[in-house]
Short mmCIF file of C-alpha atoms in Angstrom, two decimals:
data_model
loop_
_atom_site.label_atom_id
_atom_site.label_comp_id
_atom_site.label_asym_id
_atom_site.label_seq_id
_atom_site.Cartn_x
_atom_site.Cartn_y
_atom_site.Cartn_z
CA UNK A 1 -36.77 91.17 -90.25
CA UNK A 2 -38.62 94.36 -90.07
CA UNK A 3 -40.42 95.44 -86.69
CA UNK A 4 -43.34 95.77 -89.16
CA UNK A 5 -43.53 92.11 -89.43
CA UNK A 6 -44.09 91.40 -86.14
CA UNK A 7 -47.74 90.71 -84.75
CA UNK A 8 -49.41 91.30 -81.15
CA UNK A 9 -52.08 90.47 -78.95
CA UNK A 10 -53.21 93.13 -76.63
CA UNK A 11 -55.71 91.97 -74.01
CA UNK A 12 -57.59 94.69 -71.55
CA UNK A 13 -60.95 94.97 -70.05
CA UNK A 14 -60.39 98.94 -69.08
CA UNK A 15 -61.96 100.42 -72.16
CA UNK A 16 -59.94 103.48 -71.87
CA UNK A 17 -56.55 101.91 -71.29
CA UNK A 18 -57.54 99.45 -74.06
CA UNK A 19 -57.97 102.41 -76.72
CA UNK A 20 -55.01 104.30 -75.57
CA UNK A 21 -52.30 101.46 -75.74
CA UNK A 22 -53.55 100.35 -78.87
CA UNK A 23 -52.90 102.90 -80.56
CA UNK A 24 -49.31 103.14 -79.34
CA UNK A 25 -48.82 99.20 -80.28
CA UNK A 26 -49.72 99.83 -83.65
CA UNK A 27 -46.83 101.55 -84.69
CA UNK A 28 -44.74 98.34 -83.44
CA UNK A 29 -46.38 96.18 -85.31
CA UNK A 30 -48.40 94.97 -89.08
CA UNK A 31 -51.33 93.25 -87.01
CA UNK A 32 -52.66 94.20 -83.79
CA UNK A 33 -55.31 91.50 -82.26
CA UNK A 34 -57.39 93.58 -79.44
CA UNK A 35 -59.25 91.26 -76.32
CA UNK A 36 -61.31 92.81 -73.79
CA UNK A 37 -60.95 89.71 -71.23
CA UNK A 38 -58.63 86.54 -71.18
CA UNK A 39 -61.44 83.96 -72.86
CA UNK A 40 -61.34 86.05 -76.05
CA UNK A 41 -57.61 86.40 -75.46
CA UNK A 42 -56.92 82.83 -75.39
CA UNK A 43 -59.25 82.22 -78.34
CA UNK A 44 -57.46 85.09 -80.97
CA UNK A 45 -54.57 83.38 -79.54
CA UNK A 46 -55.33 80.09 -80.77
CA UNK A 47 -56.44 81.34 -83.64
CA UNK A 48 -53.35 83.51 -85.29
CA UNK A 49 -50.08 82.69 -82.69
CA UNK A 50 -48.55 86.49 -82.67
CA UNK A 51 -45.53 87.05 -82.06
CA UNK A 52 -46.13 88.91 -78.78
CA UNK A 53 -48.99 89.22 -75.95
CA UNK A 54 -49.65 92.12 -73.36
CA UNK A 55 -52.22 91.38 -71.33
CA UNK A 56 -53.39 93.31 -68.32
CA UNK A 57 -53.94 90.59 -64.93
CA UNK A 58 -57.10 91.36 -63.55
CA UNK A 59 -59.98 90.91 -65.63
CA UNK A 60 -63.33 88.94 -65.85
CA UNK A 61 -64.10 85.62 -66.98
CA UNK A 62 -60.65 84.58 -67.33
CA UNK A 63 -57.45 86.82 -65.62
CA UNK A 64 -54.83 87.47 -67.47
CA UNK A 65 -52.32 84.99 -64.99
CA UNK A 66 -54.87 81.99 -66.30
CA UNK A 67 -54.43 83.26 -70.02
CA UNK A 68 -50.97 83.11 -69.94
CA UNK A 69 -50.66 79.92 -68.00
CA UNK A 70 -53.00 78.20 -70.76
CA UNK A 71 -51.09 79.92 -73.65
CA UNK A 72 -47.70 78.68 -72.47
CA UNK A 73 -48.71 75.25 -72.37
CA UNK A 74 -49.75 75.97 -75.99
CA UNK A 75 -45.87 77.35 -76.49
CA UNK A 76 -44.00 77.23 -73.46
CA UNK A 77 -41.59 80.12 -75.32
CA UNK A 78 -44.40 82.24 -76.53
CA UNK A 79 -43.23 85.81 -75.29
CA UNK A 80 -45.72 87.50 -72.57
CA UNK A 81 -45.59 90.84 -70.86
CA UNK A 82 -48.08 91.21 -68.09
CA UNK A 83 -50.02 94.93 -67.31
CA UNK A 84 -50.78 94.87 -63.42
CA UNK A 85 -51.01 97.73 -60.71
CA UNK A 86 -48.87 97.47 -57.53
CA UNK A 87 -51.59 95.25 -55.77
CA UNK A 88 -51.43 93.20 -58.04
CA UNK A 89 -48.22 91.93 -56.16
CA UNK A 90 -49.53 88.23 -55.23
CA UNK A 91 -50.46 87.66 -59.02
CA UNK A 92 -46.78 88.71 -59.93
CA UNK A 93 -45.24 86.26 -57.79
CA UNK A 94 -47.17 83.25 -59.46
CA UNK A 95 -46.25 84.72 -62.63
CA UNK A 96 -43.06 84.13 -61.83
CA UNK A 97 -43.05 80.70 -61.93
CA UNK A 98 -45.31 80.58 -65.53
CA UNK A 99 -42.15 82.42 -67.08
CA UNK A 100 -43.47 85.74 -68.15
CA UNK A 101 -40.67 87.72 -69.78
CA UNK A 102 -42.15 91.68 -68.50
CA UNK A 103 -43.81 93.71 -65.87
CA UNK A 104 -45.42 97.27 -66.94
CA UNK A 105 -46.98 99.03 -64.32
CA UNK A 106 -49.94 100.75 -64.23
CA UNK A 107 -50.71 104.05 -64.58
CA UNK A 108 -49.07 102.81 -67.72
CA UNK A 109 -45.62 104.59 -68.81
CA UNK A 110 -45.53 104.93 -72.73
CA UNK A 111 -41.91 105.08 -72.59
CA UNK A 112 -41.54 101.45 -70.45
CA UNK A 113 -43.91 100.29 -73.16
CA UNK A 114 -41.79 101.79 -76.02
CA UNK A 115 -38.32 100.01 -74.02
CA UNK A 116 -40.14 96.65 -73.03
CA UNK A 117 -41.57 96.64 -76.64
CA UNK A 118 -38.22 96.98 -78.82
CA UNK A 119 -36.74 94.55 -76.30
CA UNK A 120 -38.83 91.88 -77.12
CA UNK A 121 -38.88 92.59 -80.98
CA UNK A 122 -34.77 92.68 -80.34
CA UNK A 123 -35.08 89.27 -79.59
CA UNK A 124 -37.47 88.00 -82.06
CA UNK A 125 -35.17 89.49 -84.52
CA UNK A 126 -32.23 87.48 -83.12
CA UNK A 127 -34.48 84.25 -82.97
CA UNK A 128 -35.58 84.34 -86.36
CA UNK A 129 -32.13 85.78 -87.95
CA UNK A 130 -30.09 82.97 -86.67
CA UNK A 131 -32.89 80.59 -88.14
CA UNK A 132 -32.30 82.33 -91.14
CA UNK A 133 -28.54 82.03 -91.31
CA UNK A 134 -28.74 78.67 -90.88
CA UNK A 135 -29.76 78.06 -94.49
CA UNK A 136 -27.55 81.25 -95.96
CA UNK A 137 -24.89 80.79 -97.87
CA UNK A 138 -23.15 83.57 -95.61
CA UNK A 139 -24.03 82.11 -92.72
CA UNK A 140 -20.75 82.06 -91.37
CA UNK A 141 -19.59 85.59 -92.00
CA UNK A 142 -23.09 86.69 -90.73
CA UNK A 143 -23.07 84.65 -87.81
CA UNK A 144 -19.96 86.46 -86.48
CA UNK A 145 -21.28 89.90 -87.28
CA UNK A 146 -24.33 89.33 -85.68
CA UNK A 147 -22.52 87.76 -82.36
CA UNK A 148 -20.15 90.68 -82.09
CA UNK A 149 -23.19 92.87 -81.83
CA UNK A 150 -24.98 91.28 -79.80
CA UNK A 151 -26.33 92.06 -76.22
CA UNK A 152 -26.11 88.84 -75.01
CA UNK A 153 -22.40 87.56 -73.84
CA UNK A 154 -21.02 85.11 -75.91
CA UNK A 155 -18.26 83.05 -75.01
CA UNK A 156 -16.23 79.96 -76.81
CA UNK A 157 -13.83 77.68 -74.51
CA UNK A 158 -11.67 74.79 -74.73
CA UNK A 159 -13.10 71.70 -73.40
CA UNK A 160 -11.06 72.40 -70.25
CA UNK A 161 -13.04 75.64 -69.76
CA UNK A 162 -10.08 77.97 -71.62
CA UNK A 163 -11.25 80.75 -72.93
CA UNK A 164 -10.67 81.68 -76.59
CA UNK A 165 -13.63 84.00 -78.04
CA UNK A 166 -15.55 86.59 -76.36
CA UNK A 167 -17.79 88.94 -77.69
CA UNK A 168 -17.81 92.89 -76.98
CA UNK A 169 -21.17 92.67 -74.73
CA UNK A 170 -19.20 89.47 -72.50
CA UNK A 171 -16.39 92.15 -72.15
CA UNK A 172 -18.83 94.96 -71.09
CA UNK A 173 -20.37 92.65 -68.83
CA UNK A 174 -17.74 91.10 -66.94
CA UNK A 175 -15.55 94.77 -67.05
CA UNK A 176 -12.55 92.68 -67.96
CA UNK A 177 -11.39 93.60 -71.87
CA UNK A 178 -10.48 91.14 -74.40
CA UNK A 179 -6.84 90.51 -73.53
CA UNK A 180 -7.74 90.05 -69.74
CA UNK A 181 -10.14 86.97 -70.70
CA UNK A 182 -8.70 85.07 -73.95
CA UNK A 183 -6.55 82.30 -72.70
CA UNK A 184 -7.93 82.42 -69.05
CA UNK A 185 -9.80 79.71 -67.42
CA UNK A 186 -13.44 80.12 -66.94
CA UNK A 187 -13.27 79.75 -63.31
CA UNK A 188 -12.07 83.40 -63.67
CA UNK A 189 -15.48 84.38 -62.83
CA UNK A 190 -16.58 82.37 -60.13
CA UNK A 191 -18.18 84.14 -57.48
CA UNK A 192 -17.79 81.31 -54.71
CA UNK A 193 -21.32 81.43 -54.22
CA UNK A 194 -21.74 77.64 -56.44
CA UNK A 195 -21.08 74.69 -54.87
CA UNK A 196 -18.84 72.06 -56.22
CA UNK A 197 -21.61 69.65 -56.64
CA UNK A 198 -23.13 72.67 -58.99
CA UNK A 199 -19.72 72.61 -61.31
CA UNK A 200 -19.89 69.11 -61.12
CA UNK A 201 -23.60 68.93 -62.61
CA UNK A 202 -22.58 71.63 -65.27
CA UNK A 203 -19.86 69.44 -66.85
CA UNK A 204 -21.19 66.02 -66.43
CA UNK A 205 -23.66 67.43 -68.40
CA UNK A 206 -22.13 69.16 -71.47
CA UNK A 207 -19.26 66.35 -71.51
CA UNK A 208 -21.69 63.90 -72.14
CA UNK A 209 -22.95 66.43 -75.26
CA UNK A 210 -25.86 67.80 -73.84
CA UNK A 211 -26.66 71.53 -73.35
CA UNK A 212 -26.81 73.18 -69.75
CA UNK A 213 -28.67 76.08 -68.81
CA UNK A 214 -28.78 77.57 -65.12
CA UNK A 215 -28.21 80.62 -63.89
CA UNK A 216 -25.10 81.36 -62.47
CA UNK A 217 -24.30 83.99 -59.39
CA UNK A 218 -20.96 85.16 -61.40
CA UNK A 219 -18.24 88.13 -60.13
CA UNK A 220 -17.25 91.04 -62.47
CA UNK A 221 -13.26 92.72 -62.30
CA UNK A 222 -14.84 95.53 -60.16
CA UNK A 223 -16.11 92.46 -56.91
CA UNK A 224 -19.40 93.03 -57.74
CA UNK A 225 -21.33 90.03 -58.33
CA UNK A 226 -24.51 89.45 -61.30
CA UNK A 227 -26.77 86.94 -62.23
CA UNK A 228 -25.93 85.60 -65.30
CA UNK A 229 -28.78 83.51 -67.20
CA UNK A 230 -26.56 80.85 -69.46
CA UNK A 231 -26.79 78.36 -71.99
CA UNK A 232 -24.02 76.23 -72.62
CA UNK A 233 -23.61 73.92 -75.69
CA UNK A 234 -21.53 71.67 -77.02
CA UNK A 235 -19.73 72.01 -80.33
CA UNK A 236 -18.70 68.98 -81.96
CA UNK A 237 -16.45 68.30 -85.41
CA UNK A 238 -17.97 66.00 -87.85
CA UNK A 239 -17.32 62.37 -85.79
CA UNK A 240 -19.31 63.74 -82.94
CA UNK A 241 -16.38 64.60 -80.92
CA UNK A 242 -16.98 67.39 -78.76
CA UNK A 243 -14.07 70.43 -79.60
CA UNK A 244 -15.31 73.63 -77.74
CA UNK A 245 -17.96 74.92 -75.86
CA UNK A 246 -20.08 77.88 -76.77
CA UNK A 247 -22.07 79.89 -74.08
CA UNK A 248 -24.84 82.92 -74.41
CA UNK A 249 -25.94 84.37 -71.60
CA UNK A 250 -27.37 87.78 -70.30
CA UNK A 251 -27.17 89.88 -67.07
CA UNK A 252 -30.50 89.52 -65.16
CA UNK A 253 -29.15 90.88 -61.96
CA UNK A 254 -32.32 93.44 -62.25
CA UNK A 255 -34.99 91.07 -62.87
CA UNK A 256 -33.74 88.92 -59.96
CA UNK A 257 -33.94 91.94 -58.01
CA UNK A 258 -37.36 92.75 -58.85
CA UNK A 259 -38.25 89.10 -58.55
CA UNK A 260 -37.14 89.06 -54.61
CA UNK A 261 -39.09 92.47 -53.97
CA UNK A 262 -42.03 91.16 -55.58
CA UNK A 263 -42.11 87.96 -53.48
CA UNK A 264 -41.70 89.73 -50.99
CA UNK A 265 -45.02 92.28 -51.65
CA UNK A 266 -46.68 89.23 -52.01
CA UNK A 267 -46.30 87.39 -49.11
CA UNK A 268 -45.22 90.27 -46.53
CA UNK A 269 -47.88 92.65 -44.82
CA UNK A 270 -47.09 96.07 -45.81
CA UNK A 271 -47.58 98.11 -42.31
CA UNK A 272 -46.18 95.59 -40.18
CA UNK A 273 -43.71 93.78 -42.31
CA UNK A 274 -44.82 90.42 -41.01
CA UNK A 275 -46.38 87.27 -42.88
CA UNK A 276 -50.09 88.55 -44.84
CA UNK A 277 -52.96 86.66 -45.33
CA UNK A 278 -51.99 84.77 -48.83
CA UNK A 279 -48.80 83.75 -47.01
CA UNK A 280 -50.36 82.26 -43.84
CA UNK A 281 -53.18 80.76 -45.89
CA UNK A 282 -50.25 79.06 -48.18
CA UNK A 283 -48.11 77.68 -44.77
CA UNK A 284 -51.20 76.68 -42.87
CA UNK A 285 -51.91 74.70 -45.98
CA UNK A 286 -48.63 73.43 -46.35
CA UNK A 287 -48.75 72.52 -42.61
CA UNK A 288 -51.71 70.55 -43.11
CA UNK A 289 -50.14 68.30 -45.82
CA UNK A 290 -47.40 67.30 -43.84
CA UNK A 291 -49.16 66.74 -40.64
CA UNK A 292 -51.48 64.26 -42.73
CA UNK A 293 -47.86 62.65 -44.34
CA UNK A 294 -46.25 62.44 -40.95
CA UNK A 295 -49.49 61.59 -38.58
CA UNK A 296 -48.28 65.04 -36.60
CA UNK A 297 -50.39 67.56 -35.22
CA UNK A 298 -49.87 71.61 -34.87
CA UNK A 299 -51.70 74.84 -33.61
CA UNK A 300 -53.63 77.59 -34.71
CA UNK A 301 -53.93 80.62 -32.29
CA UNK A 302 -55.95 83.95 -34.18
CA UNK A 303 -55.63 87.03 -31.95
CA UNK A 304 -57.48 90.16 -31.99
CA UNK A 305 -56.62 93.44 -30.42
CA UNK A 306 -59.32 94.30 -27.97
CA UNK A 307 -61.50 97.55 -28.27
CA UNK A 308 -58.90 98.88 -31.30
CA UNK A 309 -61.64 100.97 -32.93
CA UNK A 310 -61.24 103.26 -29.90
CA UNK A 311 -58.05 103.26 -29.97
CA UNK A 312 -58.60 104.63 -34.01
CA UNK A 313 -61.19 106.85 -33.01
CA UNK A 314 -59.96 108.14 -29.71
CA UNK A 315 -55.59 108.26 -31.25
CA UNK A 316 -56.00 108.33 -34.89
CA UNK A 317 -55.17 105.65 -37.29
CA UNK A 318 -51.38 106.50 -36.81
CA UNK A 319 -51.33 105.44 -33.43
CA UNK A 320 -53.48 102.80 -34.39
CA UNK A 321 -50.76 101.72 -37.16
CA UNK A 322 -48.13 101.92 -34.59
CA UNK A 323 -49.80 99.48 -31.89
CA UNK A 324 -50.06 96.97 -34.88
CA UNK A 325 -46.08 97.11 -35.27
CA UNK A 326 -45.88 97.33 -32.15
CA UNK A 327 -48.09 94.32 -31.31
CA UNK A 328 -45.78 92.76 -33.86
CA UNK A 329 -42.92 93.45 -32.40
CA UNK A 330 -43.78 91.85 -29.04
CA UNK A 331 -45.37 88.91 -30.49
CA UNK A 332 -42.12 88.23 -32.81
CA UNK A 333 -39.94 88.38 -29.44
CA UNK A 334 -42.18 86.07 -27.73
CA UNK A 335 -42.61 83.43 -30.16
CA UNK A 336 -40.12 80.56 -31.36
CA UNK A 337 -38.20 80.59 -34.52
CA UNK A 338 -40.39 77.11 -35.90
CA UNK A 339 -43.38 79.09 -35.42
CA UNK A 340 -45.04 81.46 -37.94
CA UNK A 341 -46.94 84.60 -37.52
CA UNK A 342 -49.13 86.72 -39.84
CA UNK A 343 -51.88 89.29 -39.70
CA UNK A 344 -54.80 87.72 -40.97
CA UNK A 345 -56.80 90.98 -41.63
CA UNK A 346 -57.58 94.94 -39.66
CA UNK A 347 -56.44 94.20 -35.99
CA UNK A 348 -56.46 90.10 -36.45
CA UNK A 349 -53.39 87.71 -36.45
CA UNK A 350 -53.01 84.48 -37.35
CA UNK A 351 -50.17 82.28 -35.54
CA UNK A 352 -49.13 78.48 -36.81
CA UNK A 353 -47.30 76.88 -34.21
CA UNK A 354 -46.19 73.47 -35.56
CA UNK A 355 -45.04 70.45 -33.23
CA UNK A 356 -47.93 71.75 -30.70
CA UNK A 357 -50.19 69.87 -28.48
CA UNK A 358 -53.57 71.67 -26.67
CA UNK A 359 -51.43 71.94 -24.21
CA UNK A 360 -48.56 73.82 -25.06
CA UNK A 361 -50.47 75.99 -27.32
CA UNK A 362 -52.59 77.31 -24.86
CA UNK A 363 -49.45 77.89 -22.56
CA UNK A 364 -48.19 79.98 -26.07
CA UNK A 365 -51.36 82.22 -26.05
CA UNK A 366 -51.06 83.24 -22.78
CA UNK A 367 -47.72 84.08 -22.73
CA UNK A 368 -48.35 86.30 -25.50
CA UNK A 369 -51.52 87.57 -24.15
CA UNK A 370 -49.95 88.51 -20.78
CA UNK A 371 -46.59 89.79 -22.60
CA UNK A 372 -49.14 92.11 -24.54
CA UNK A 373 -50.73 93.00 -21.46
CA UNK A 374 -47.67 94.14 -19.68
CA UNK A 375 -46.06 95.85 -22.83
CA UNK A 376 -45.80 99.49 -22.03
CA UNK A 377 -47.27 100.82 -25.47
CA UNK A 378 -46.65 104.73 -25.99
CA UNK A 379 -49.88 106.93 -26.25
CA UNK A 380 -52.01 104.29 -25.30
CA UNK A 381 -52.33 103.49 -21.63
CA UNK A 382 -53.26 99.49 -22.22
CA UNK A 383 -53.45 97.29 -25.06
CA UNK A 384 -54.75 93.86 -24.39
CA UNK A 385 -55.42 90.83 -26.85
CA UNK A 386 -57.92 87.84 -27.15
CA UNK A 387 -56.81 84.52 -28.43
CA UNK A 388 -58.55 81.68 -29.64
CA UNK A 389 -57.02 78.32 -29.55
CA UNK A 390 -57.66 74.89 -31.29
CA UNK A 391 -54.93 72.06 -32.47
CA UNK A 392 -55.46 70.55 -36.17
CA UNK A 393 -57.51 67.14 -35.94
CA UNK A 394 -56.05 64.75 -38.43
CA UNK A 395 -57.84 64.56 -41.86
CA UNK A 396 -59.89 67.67 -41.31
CA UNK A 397 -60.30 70.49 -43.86
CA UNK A 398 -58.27 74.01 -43.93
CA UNK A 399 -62.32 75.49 -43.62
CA UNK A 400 -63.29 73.79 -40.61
CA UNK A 401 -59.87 74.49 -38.71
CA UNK A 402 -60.28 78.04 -39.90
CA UNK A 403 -63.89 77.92 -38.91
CA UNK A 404 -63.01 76.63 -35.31
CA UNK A 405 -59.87 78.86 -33.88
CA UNK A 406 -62.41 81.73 -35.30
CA UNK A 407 -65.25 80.89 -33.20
CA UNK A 408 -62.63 80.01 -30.21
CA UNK A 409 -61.58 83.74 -30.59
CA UNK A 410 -65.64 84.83 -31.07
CA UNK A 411 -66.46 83.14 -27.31
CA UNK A 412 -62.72 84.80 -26.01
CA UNK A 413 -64.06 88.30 -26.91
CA UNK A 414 -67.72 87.39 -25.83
CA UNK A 415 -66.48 86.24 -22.63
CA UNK A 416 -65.02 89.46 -21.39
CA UNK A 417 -62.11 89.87 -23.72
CA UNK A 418 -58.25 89.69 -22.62
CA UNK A 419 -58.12 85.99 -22.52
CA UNK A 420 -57.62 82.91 -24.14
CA UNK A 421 -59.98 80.21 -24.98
CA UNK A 422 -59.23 76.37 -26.73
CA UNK A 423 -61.65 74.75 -29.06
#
C-alpha cells in the first residue's frame, strides 16, 4: 500500500494554522478533507471514513474531544491524533480514556507532524498488508518477512509459556538476543510488579482459546522495567486444539509517561502543586454521590487569604506566589490524610473534609485559621485567612452547597476578616 492511498481529515478553526498544516498533509496523502469546527468534522467524517483524523481540541460548536468521542463510537479503532496547546491539559486527560492514538503540540512542530504522521500510515500499512496476505498465495513466506521487520515484538511459545520464535524488534526490546530467549520460559520477563491473580487471568483466558490483551509492566536484561502493550492469541491445528501461543506487543513506556504527567497537569495546580479547580470540582462531586449511597454527610470549608492584593501590590506577585505555597504548605501539615485540599481560584481554597459533622469542621477551620495566623511567613509580617463553613445536607445539589460555603466565606470577610463562620 502506497502512503498515497491513504486519506485524512484535518479539522481546525485557526484559519492560519488550518492553511499551513494542510498543505504539509497533502503530501501524506491522495485526499485531504479540511473542517473548520468539529460539526463539519463529524459530518465529512460520516460521509467518506478516512483513514486518519487530526483535529485541533478547542473549537466552536463542537470541540474536537466531542468529535472524537462521537467518531469512535462510529469505529472504536478509527485512528485520531489530537492538536491542543499546553492548557489544554484537562482535555488531554479525558482523551485519554476515548483512546486517541497522538498528542501534537501547539505552536505546531512540522517535524512531530512528519514522525506522528508516518507512524500512523506505518500501521495502516501493517493493518491492511496482513489483511492482504490472508488471501495470497504467499501468505506464508510474506507473513514471516513482514514479522521479522516489524516494530512490534513478536513472540511464539509453547502452551507452557516456552519460548520458540522471536522476532528482531522483541530482541531489541527486551536487550536479550535470540539465543538468550528461544527455549526460555516466558516468566523470563516478569518484572514482579503482576500479581498472581493477574497471571492467573492471562491464562485462564487464552487456555480456554480466547485472546488476551493487557498491558504488562515487563523487565529488560539491563533491570530496567517497560510497559509493554500485548495481545496474546491462541493458535490452534485443524481439530481446534490449541498448539502455541503467538503475542505482538509494543513498548509504550513513553506514552505511559506522558499519560501520568498529563493527569497530573490536569488535576494539579501549577504554582502550588496542590489539587486545582477541575480536580476539587470532580471529588466534591464524587463525595456527594457517595454521601447520598451511604446516608453520610461531609464538609466544605473555602478559605481566602485576607487583604492579598496588598500583599501583590505592596511585595510583588513573587512574594505573593510564595505565601500561596506557603499557605499550602501549612494547610497540608495541618490537615488529615482523608481530607482533600485544592485552590479553587487567585488567593481562594477549597477544602473537602469527608466523615465531618458542623462540629468538627468548624474545629478544622480554626485550627487552620489560627495555624495560618501564627505561621511566621518571610517578607510579610502577617498573613491571616477567612473561612467559611457549611456541612452537605442530604439530597442537595453541588450549586447550592457551592453557593452556601461561598456566602459563609462572603459574611467571614464582611465581618472583620480572620475568622471563621458556619452556614
Amino acid at each position: 500500500m502506497n502512503k498515497n492511498d491513504i486519506t485524512i481529515l484535518y479539522v481546525e478553526d485557526e484559519v492560519h494554522v488550518r492553511e499551513m498544516l494542510s498543505r504539509f498533509l497533502q503530501r501524506f496523502c491522495k485526499q485531504l478533507y479540511i473542517a473548520k469546527d468539529g460539526e463539519e468534522g463529524l459530518e465529512l467524517y460520516k460521509k467518506h471514513h478516512p483513514d486518519i483524523v487530526i483535529s485541533d481540541i478547542r473549537m466552536p460548536k463542537m470541540s474536537g474531544l466531542e468529535m472524537t468521542e462521537a467518531i469512535k463510537k462510529i469505529n472504536p479503532s478509527q485512528l485520531v491524533l489530537l492538536i491542543t496547546a499546553h492548557n489544554d491539559s484537562e482535555f488531554l486527560y479525558k482523551a485519554i480514556n476515548i483512546g486517541v492514538d497522538g498528542y501534537i503540540l501547539k505552536p505546531v512542530d512540522l517535524d512531530v507532524v512528519n514522525e506522528k504522521i508516518k507512524s500512523l500510515i506505518h500501521r495502516i500499512q501493517n493493518e491492511k498488508a496482513a489483511q492482504e496476505l490472508k488471501e495470497s498465495e504467499q501468505k506464508l513466506k510474506l507473513l514471516s518477512q513482514a514479522v521479522e521487520q516489524m516494530h512490534e515484538m513478536v513472540q511464539i511459545t509453547d502452551t507452557d509459556g516456552n519460548i520458540i520464535y522471536v522476532n528482531p524488534a522483541t530482541q531489541k526490546g527486551t536487550r536479550y538476543s535470540e539465543e538468550e530467549l528461544i527455549g526460555k520460559n516466558n516468566r523470563l520477563l516478569k518484572s514482579g510488579e503482576h500479581s498472581n491473580k493477574f497471571y492467573e487471568k492471562l491464562w485462564k483466558s487464552i487456555l480456554s482459546g480466547k485472546t488476551y490483551q493487557d498491558i504488562f509492566i515487563n523487565k529488560r536484561k539491563d533491570g530496567s522495567f517497560y510497559y509493554d502493550e500485548k495481545i496474546i492469541s491462541p493458535l490452534k491445528d485443524e481439530d481446534g486444539n490449541i498448539r502455541h501461543f503467538i503475542s505482538t506487543s509494543r513498548d509504550i513506556t513513553q506514552r505511559i509517561a506522558l499519560e501520568k504527567k498529563l493527569q497530573k497537569l490536569a488535576t494539579k495546580d501549577a504554582l502550588t502543586g496542590i489539587y486545582n479547580r477541575y480536580k476539587m470540582t470532580t471529588l466534591i462531586e464524587e463525595e456527594i454521590k457517595r454521601a447520598k449511597r451511604y446516608d453520610e454527610s461531609f464538609s466544605l470549608l473555602m478559605l481566602d487569604i485576607d487583604k492579598f492584593k496588598n500583599i501583590n501590590d505592596t511585595y510583588g506577585h513573587d512574594v505573593g506566589d510564595y505565601v500561596l505555597q506557603e499557605l499550602s504548605r501549612v494547610v497540608l501539615k495541618t490537615i488529615r490524610k482523608t481530607d482533600s485540599f485544592g485552590r479553587w481560584g487567585g488567593e481562594e481554597f477549597m477544602l473537602l473534609a469527608p466523615h465531618t459533622n458542623a462540629e468538627q469542621a468548624v474545629e478544622l477551620a480554626e485550627k487552620i485559621r489560627k495555624n495560618i495566623e501564627e505561621h511566621s511567613f518571610e517578607h510579610v509580617e502577617k498573613i491571616t485567612v477567612s473561612i467559611g463553613v457549611t456541612q452537605y445536607i442530604n439530597g442537595e445539589k453541588e450549586t447550592s452547597l457551592l453557593k452556601r460555603v461561598d456566602q459563609a466565606l462572603y459574611e467571614a470577610k464582611a465581618n472583620g476578616r480572620n475568622q471563621v463562620v458556619f452556614l
